Structures are given as structure tokens and as C-alpha cells.
Amino acid sequence: MLVRIGLGVLVLAAVLVIAIVTRPDTFHIERSVTIAAPAEVIFAQLDDFHRWERWNPFEKLEPNVRRSYEGAPRGVGAVYHYVGNGKVGEGRMTMTEVTPGERVAIKAEFIKPFAAINQTEFTLEPVAGGVSVTWAMSGRQPFMGKAISLVMNMDKVVGKEFETGLAELKRVSEAEATRHTALGDGLAGASTLH
């Protein structure tokens, strides 16, 4: 009887390992929104980590997160390090490529609770009614990531946070564009406001 139970456990473990190993080696999560504001106003929210507190949903998960900034004040070379108590963990983001008004690429290093390095990208594209902003993240999926993906749909979980963040980015950007219009200053200098 114990031999049968032991054999059954081994078979189940083998099936589980096979199920994990055959999961995709990479992942890609992406969400988009149309924002009724000039690209310069939206871009100013993205290429300056100091402004992320206004719209980034991960900032709101843990209000007492400790932040530090290094390198360039904005754009390529800007670095944002965060340490949370549990919900956001610890990580470091570095802007690696910036095309003004069009694209921001970021190396996202997750330190805790699980180590990983992913690529995050924001792209802006003119469309009818404003600018389409896409927030995407992609990376390798190691064994533990594959195991977690068996029980948790990361596209839905992270995608929901991206949707929340894009909705906040839309709110902040549209409000700032309205403010510029009301002040009659147009958008001159919009990307340099802090």
C-alpha cells in the first residue's frame, strides 16, 4: 500500500514538473489607452521618475514605500530604487532608451520577493482623439515564474494594474493639458515642468 502511495506521489510530481517545464520561456503583458492630451504632456509624466507617484498604481499599493533616485534627473540614465514592506517588494528601474514624445524604455530589476529582470516600455502614437499610450512589459520566465503561472494568470493580475495606471496617467495628463490651456501658456515648456 505504501509503495502505491509513494509511486502515485512520484507520478504526480513528475506530471507537475513536466507541466511547469513546458510553460512558455518568455512573457509579454501589454495594455493601451487613448489620452486626450498632447504627447509632450504625457511624455513629461513618463520620462521623470519623480512624477510616477502621481499615476503609478504600484506606488499606491504601499504608501510607505521608500524611494531613492540616482543618475540623471530624467530620461536616459535616470534610476529609481524602491523598497516596500511587502506588497511591492524591492526593485530598481533604469531608463535605458528615450525618444522624446514617442517612447521610454526601462530596465526593471526586481530584487524581492523574487529576483527578475524585465523590460518595460511606454510607447506613444498619435491617433484620432489624442495619443494612444501603450504600457508593455516582457521578460524571461524562469522555473519559479512558470510554476506561479500555473495558478496565477500574470497577464490578468499585472494587466489590471497597468489598466489602473494608464487610467491615472490619462487623468493626470488631461488635467495638466487643460491647465496649460486655461493658463494660456500653450504647451511650451510642458515637458520641463516638475
CSV table of C-alpha atoms in Angstrom, one decimal:
chain,number,residue,atom,x,y,z
A,1,MET,CA,0.0,0.0,0.0
A,2,LEU,CA,2.8,2.5,0.9
A,3,VAL,CA,4.6,1.6,-2.3
A,4,ARG,CA,1.5,2.5,-4.3
A,5,ILE,CA,1.1,5.8,-2.5
A,6,GLY,CA,4.8,6.6,-3.0
A,7,LEU,CA,4.6,5.7,-6.7
A,8,GLY,CA,1.5,7.9,-7.0
A,9,VAL,CA,3.2,10.8,-5.4
A,10,LEU,CA,6.2,10.4,-7.7
A,11,VAL,CA,3.9,10.3,-10.8
A,12,LEU,CA,2.1,13.4,-9.7
A,13,ALA,CA,5.4,15.2,-9.0
A,14,ALA,CA,6.7,14.2,-12.5
A,15,VAL,CA,3.5,15.4,-14.1
A,16,LEU,CA,3.7,18.7,-12.3
A,17,VAL,CA,7.4,19.2,-13.3
A,18,ILE,CA,6.5,18.4,-16.9
A,19,ALA,CA,3.6,20.9,-16.8
A,20,ILE,CA,5.9,23.6,-15.4
A,21,VAL,CA,8.8,23.0,-17.8
A,22,THR,CA,6.6,23.1,-20.8
A,23,ARG,CA,5.2,26.6,-20.0
A,24,PRO,CA,6.5,29.4,-22.2
A,25,ASP,CA,10.0,30.6,-21.5
A,26,THR,CA,9.0,34.3,-22.0
A,27,PHE,CA,6.1,36.5,-21.2
A,28,HIS,CA,4.6,39.8,-22.6
A,29,ILE,CA,2.0,41.9,-20.9
A,30,GLU,CA,0.6,45.0,-22.6
A,31,ARG,CA,-2.3,47.5,-22.2
A,32,SER,CA,-3.2,50.7,-24.0
A,33,VAL,CA,-5.4,53.8,-23.5
A,34,THR,CA,-6.1,56.9,-25.6
A,35,ILE,CA,-5.4,60.1,-23.8
A,36,ALA,CA,-6.8,63.5,-25.0
A,37,ALA,CA,-3.6,65.4,-24.3
A,38,PRO,CA,-0.5,66.4,-26.4
A,39,ALA,CA,2.3,63.8,-26.5
A,40,GLU,CA,4.6,66.3,-24.8
A,41,VAL,CA,2.4,66.5,-21.7
A,42,ILE,CA,2.0,62.7,-21.4
A,43,PHE,CA,5.7,62.1,-22.1
A,44,ALA,CA,6.6,64.5,-19.2
A,45,GLN,CA,4.8,62.1,-16.8
A,46,LEU,CA,6.7,59.1,-18.1
A,47,ASP,CA,10.4,60.2,-18.5
A,48,ASP,CA,10.6,61.6,-15.0
A,49,PHE,CA,10.5,59.0,-12.2
A,50,HIS,CA,9.7,61.8,-9.7
A,51,ARG,CA,6.3,62.2,-11.4
A,52,TRP,CA,5.4,58.5,-11.2
A,53,GLU,CA,4.0,58.9,-7.8
A,54,ARG,CA,1.0,60.7,-9.4
A,55,TRP,CA,-0.2,57.9,-11.6
A,56,ASN,CA,1.8,54.6,-11.0
A,57,PRO,CA,-0.6,52.0,-9.4
A,58,PHE,CA,2.2,50.2,-7.7
A,59,GLU,CA,3.0,53.4,-5.7
A,60,LYS,CA,-0.5,53.2,-4.2
A,61,LEU,CA,-0.2,49.5,-3.2
A,62,GLU,CA,2.1,50.5,-0.4
A,63,PRO,CA,2.0,54.2,0.6
A,64,ASN,CA,5.0,54.0,2.9
A,65,VAL,CA,7.4,52.7,0.2
A,66,ARG,CA,10.9,54.1,0.5
A,67,ARG,CA,12.2,55.8,-2.7
A,68,SER,CA,15.5,57.0,-3.9
A,69,TYR,CA,16.6,58.5,-7.2
A,70,GLU,CA,20.1,58.3,-8.8
A,71,GLY,CA,21.7,59.2,-12.1
A,72,ALA,CA,20.2,61.7,-14.5
A,73,PRO,CA,17.2,63.7,-13.2
A,74,ARG,CA,15.1,62.4,-16.1
A,75,GLY,CA,15.5,60.4,-19.3
A,76,VAL,CA,18.3,58.0,-20.1
A,77,GLY,CA,20.3,57.2,-17.0
A,78,ALA,CA,17.6,58.1,-14.5
A,79,VAL,CA,17.3,55.5,-11.8
A,80,TYR,CA,14.5,54.8,-9.3
A,81,HIS,CA,15.0,52.4,-6.4
A,82,TYR,CA,12.1,51.4,-4.2
A,83,VAL,CA,11.8,49.3,-1.1
A,84,GLY,CA,8.5,48.3,0.3
A,85,ASN,CA,7.4,46.3,3.3
A,86,GLY,CA,5.6,43.6,1.5
A,87,LYS,CA,3.2,44.4,-1.3
A,88,VAL,CA,5.7,45.9,-3.8
A,89,GLY,CA,8.9,44.3,-2.6
A,90,GLU,CA,12.2,45.9,-3.7
A,91,GLY,CA,13.3,46.9,-7.1
A,92,ARG,CA,15.2,49.2,-9.3
A,93,MET,CA,14.3,50.8,-12.6
A,94,THR,CA,16.7,52.4,-15.1
A,95,MET,CA,15.7,54.4,-18.1
A,96,THR,CA,17.7,52.9,-21.0
A,97,GLU,CA,16.2,54.5,-24.1
A,98,VAL,CA,14.1,57.6,-24.6
A,99,THR,CA,12.7,59.1,-27.8
A,100,PRO,CA,11.0,62.4,-26.8
A,101,GLY,CA,7.3,62.3,-27.3
A,102,GLU,CA,7.4,58.7,-28.6
A,103,ARG,CA,9.0,56.1,-26.3
A,104,VAL,CA,10.5,55.3,-22.9
A,105,ALA,CA,12.3,52.0,-22.4
A,106,ILE,CA,13.2,50.8,-18.9
A,107,LYS,CA,15.2,48.0,-17.4
A,108,ALA,CA,13.1,46.8,-14.5
A,109,GLU,CA,15.1,44.8,-11.9
A,110,PHE,CA,13.0,43.1,-9.3
A,111,ILE,CA,15.1,42.2,-6.2
A,112,LYS,CA,12.5,41.0,-3.7
A,113,PRO,CA,10.4,38.8,-3.2
A,114,PHE,CA,11.7,37.2,-6.4
A,115,ALA,CA,14.7,38.3,-8.5
A,116,ALA,CA,14.0,39.0,-12.1
A,117,ILE,CA,15.0,41.5,-14.9
A,118,ASN,CA,12.3,42.6,-17.3
A,119,GLN,CA,12.0,45.2,-20.0
A,120,THR,CA,9.2,47.8,-19.6
A,121,GLU,CA,8.3,50.1,-22.4
A,122,PHE,CA,5.9,53.0,-22.9
A,123,THR,CA,5.1,54.0,-26.5
A,124,LEU,CA,3.0,57.0,-27.6
A,125,GLU,CA,1.3,57.1,-31.0
A,126,PRO,CA,-0.9,59.9,-32.4
A,127,VAL,CA,-4.5,58.7,-33.0
A,128,ALA,CA,-7.9,60.3,-33.6
A,129,GLY,CA,-8.9,61.9,-30.3
A,130,GLY,CA,-5.4,62.2,-28.8
A,131,VAL,CA,-2.5,59.9,-28.2
A,132,SER,CA,-2.5,56.1,-27.8
A,133,VAL,CA,-0.2,55.1,-24.9
A,134,THR,CA,0.9,51.5,-24.5
A,135,TRP,CA,2.5,50.1,-21.4
A,136,ALA,CA,4.2,46.8,-22.0
A,137,MET,CA,6.5,44.5,-20.0
A,138,SER,CA,8.3,41.4,-21.2
A,139,GLY,CA,10.9,39.1,-20.0
A,140,ARG,CA,12.1,35.6,-19.4
A,141,GLN,CA,10.1,33.3,-17.3
A,142,PRO,CA,12.3,31.0,-15.1
A,143,PHE,CA,11.1,27.8,-13.5
A,144,MET,CA,9.5,29.6,-10.5
A,145,GLY,CA,7.8,32.0,-12.8
A,146,LYS,CA,6.4,29.2,-14.8
A,147,ALA,CA,5.2,27.4,-11.7
A,148,ILE,CA,3.4,30.5,-10.4
A,149,SER,CA,1.8,31.0,-13.9
A,150,LEU,CA,0.1,27.6,-13.4
A,151,VAL,CA,-2.0,29.0,-10.6
A,152,MET,CA,-2.0,32.8,-11.3
A,153,ASN,CA,-2.7,34.5,-14.6
A,154,MET,CA,0.0,37.2,-14.6
A,155,ASP,CA,-1.4,38.9,-17.6
A,156,LYS,CA,-4.7,39.4,-15.7
A,157,VAL,CA,-3.0,40.4,-12.4
A,158,VAL,CA,-0.3,42.8,-13.8
A,159,GLY,CA,-2.6,43.8,-16.7
A,160,LYS,CA,-5.2,45.1,-14.3
A,161,GLU,CA,-2.5,47.2,-12.6
A,162,PHE,CA,-1.4,48.5,-16.0
A,163,GLU,CA,-5.0,49.5,-16.8
A,164,THR,CA,-5.3,51.3,-13.5
A,165,GLY,CA,-2.1,53.1,-14.0
A,166,LEU,CA,-3.0,54.1,-17.6
A,167,ALA,CA,-6.4,55.4,-16.3
A,168,GLU,CA,-4.5,57.6,-13.8
A,169,LEU,CA,-1.9,58.7,-16.4
A,170,LYS,CA,-4.9,59.7,-18.6
A,171,ARG,CA,-6.5,61.7,-15.7
A,172,VAL,CA,-3.2,63.4,-14.7
A,173,SER,CA,-2.2,64.2,-18.3
A,174,GLU,CA,-5.6,65.5,-19.4
A,175,ALA,CA,-5.8,67.7,-16.3
A,176,GLU,CA,-2.4,69.1,-17.0
A,177,ALA,CA,-3.2,69.8,-20.6
A,178,THR,CA,-6.4,71.6,-19.5
A,179,ARG,CA,-4.4,73.6,-17.0
A,180,HIS,CA,-2.0,74.7,-19.7
A,181,THR,CA,-4.9,75.7,-22.0
A,182,ALA,CA,-6.6,77.7,-19.1
A,183,LEU,CA,-3.4,79.5,-18.3
A,184,GLY,CA,-3.0,80.3,-22.0
A,185,ASP,CA,0.6,79.2,-21.9
A,186,GLY,CA,0.1,76.5,-24.6
A,187,LEU,CA,2.5,73.6,-24.1
A,188,ALA,CA,5.7,75.5,-24.3
A,189,GLY,CA,7.9,74.0,-21.5
A,190,ALA,CA,5.3,71.4,-20.6
A,191,SER,CA,8.0,68.7,-20.7
A,192,THR,CA,10.2,70.5,-18.3
A,193,LEU,CA,7.7,71.1,-15.5
A,194,HIS,CA,8.5,69.4,-12.3
